[in-house]
Coordinates of C-alpha atoms in Angstrom, one line a residue:
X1 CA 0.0 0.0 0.0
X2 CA 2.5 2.2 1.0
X3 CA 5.1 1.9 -2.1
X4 CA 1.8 2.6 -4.4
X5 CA 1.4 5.6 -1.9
X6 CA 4.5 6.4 -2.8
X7 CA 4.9 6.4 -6.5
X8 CA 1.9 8.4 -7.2
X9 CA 3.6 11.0 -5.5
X10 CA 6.4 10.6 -7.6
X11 CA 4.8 10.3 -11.0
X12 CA 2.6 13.5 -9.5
X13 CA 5.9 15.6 -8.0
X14 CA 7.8 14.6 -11.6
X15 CA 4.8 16.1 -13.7
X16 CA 4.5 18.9 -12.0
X17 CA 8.3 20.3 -12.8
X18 CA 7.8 18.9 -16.3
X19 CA 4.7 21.1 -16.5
X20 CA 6.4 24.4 -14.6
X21 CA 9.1 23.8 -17.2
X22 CA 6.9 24.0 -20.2
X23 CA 5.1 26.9 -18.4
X24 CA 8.5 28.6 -18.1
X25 CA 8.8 28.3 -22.2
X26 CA 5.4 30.3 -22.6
X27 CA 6.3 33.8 -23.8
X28 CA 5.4 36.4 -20.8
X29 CA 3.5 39.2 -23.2
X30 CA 4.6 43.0 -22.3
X31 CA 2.5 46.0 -22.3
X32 CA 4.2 49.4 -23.9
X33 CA 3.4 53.2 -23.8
X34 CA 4.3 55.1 -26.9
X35 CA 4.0 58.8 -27.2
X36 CA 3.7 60.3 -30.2
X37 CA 3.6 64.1 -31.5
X38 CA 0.4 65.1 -32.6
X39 CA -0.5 65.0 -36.5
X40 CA -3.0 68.4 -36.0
X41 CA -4.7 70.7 -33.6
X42 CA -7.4 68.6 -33.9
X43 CA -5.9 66.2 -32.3
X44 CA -4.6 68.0 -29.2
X45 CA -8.1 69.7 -28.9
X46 CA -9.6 66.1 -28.9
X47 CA -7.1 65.0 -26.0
X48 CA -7.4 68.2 -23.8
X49 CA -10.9 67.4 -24.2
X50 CA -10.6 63.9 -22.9
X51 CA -8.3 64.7 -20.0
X52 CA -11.2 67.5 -19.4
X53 CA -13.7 64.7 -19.1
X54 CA -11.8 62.2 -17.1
X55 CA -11.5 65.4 -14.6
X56 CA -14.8 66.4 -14.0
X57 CA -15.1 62.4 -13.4
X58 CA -13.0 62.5 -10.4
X59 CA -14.6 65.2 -9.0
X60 CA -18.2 63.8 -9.4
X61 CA -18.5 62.9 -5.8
X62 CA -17.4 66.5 -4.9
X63 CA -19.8 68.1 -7.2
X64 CA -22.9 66.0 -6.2
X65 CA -22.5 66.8 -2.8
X66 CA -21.7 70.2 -3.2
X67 CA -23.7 71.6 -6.1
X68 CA -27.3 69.8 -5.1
X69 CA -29.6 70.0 -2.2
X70 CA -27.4 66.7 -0.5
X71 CA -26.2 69.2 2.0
X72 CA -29.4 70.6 3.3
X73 CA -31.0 66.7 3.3
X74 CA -28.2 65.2 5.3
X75 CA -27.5 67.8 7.6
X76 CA -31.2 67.7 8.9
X77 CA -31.1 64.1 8.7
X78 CA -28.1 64.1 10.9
X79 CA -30.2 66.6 13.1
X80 CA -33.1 64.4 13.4
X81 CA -30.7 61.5 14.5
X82 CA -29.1 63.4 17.2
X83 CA -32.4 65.0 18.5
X84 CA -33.4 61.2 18.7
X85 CA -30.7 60.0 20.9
X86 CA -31.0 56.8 19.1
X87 CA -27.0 56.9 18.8
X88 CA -26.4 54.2 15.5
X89 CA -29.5 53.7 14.9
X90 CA -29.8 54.6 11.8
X91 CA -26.3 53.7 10.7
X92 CA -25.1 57.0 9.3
X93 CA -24.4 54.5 6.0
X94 CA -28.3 54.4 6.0
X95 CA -28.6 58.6 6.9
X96 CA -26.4 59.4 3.5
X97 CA -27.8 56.6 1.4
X98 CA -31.7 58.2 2.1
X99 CA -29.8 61.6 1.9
X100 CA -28.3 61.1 -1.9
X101 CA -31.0 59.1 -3.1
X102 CA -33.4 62.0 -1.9
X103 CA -31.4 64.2 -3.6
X104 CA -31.3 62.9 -7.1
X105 CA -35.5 62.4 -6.8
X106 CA -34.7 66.0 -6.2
X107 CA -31.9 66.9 -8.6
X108 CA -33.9 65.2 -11.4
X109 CA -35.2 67.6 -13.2
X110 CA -32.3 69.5 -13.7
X111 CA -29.8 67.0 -14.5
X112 CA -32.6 66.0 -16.8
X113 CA -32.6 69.5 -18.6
X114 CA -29.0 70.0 -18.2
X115 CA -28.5 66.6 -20.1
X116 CA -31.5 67.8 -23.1
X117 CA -29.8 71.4 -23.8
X118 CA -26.3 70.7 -23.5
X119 CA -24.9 66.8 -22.6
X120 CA -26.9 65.2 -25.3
X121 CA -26.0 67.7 -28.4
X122 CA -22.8 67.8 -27.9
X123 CA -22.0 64.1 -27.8
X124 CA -23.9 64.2 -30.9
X125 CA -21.7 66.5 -32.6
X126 CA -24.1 69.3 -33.1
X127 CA -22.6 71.7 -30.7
X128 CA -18.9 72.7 -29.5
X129 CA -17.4 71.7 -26.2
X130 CA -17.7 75.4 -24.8
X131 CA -21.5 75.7 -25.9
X132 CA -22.6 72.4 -24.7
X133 CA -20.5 73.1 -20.8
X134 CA -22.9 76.6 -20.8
X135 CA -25.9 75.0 -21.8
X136 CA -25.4 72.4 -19.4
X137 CA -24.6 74.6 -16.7
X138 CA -27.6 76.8 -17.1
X139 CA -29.8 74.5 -15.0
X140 CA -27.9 73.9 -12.6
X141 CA -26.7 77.4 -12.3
X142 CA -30.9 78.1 -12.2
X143 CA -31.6 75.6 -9.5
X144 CA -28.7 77.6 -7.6
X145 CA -30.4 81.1 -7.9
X146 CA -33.9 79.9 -6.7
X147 CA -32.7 78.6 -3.7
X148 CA -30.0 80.8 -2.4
X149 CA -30.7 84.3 -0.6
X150 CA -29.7 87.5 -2.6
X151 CA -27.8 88.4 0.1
X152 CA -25.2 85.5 0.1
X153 CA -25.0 86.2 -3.5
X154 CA -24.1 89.8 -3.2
X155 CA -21.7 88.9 0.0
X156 CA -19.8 86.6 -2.1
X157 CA -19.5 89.4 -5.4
X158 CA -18.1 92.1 -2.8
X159 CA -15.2 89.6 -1.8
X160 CA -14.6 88.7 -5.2
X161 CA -14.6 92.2 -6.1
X162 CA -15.9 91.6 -9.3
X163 CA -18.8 94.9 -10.8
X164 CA -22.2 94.1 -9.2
X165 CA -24.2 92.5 -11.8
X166 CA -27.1 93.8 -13.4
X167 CA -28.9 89.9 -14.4
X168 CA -28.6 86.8 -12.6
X169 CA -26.9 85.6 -16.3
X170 CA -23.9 88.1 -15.1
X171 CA -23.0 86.6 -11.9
X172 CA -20.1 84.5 -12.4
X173 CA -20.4 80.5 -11.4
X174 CA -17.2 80.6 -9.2
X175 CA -18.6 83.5 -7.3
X176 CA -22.2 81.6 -6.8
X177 CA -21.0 78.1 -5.8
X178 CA -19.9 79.2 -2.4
X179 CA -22.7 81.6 -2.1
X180 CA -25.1 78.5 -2.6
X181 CA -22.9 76.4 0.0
X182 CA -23.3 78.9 2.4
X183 CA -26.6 79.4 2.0
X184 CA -27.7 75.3 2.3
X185 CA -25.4 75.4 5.4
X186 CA -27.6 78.2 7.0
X187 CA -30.9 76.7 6.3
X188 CA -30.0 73.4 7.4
X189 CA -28.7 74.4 10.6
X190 CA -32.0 76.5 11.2
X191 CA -34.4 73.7 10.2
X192 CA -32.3 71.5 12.5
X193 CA -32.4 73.5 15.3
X194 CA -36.4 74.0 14.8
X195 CA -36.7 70.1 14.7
X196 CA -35.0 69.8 17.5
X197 CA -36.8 71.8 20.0
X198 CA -39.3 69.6 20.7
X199 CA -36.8 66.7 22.0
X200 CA -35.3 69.7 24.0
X201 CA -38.5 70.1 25.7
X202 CA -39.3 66.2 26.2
X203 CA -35.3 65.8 27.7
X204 CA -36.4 69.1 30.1
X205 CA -39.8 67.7 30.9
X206 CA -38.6 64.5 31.9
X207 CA -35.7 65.9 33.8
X208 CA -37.4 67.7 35.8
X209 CA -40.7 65.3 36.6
X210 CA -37.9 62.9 37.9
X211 CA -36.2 65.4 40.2
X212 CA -39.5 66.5 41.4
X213 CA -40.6 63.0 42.7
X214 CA -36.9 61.9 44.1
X215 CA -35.8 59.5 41.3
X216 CA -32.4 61.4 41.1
X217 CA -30.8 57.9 40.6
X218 CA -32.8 57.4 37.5
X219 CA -31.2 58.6 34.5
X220 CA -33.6 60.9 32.2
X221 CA -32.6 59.4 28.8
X222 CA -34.5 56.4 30.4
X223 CA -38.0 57.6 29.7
X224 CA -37.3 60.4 27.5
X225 CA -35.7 58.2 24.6
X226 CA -38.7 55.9 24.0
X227 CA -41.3 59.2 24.7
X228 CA -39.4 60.5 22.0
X229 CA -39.0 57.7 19.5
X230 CA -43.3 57.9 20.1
X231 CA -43.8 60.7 19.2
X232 CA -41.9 60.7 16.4
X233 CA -44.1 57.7 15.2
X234 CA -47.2 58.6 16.0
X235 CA -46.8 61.8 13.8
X236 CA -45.4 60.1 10.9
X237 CA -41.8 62.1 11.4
X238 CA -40.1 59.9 8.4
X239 CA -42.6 61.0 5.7
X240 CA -43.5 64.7 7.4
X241 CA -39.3 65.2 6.9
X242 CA -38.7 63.9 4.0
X243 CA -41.9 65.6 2.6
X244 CA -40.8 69.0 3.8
X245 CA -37.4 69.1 2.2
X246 CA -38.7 67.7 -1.2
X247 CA -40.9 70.7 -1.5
X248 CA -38.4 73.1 0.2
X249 CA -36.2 72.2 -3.1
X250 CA -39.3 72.7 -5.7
X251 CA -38.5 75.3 -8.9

């Protein structure tokens, strides 16, 4: 038993060097980079175009978060979660998945019209690369004006030093992205703060019941936490939320 044991090893140890020595004979293929000068302008515009592109890739994430109503939606999220007490619960992976997928029911429409007017013709070839980055702009740049306060707009244009314009067409993108940050920032702290007054006033309530009767020993998060994770069911807090912010975003 044992020398059978034995030479199948040996018939199996011998074929497998045979085999690593034909594998060692198999050509290894190589993978080269050649640079060449380019033939014609048009060539160079086409790669500056395509190192353009593969740009504003990379910085999707950045522009998604910063240029669409994902700031306002997350930060009261975040608010609501605190004000609960509730700790993890939702995992914040669940708070910024209902935060960006909130935001593109939101964002639709534009990305929708910024895709018709300017996306779409130019990868058809019927407009320039310039013409087709205003047009697809112009929504977005819209969406931007309806929702931010004048006066973040004209805060941003005196530290730019640029002329005051005269149309909403006049005031330069750079100058309105950080007017529009600054402006979601505002109004999500304020509609956080606003939502959460009431769990301010259940926390006090409850504090101050329990000193009152002697249960010192007691801590308030105790009874407060599920008094407030009842009211928050009992008036439908999910949909009321999510609700509200939808139509704070509405053109």
């Amino acid at each position: 038993m044992w020398k059978g044991v034995l030479i199948a090893a040996f018939i199996l140890f011998t074929g497998g060097i045979g085999f690593a020595q034909d594998a060692g004979q198999i050509p290894i293929p190589t993978i080269a980079f050649d640079i060449q000068p380019a033939q014609s302008p048009q060539e160079v515009a086409t790669s500056l175009q395509v190192l353009f592109l593969i740009t504003i890739i990379s910085l999707a994430p950045t522009l998604l978060i910063l240029l669409t109503s994902f700031i306002r939606i997350y930060i009261v999220l975040s608010f609501v979660s605190r004000g609960l007490a509730t700790q993890t619960i939702p995992p914040n992976q669940v708070i910024v998945g209902l935060a960006l997928f909130i935001s593109l029911f939101t964002m639709y429409p534009v990305f929708s019209k910024s895709y018709d007017q300017g996306i779409k013709p130019y990868l058809d070839g019927k407009i320039s690369l310039d013409a087709g980055y205003s047009k697809a702009v112009e929504p977005i740049r819209e969406f931007m004006f309806h929702v931010t306060a004048p006066k973040y707009i004209f805060r941003f244009v005196q530290l730019a030093g640029v002329e005051r314009p005269a149309t909403p067409a006049d005031v330069p993108t750079h100058v309105l992205i950080p007017a529009f940050i600054l402006n979601e920032l505002t109004i999500s702290f304020y509609m956080g703060m606003l939502l959460l007054i009431p769990f301010t006033v259940i926390d006090i309530v409850v504090a101050s019941t329990l000193m009152s009767m002697g249960m010192m020993m007691l801590p308030p998060i105790m009874i407060s936490f599920p008094l407030k994770i009842l009211l928050f069911v009992v008036v439908d807090g999910w949909n009321l939320l999510v609700e509200k912010l939808v139509l704070s975003f509405r053109l």
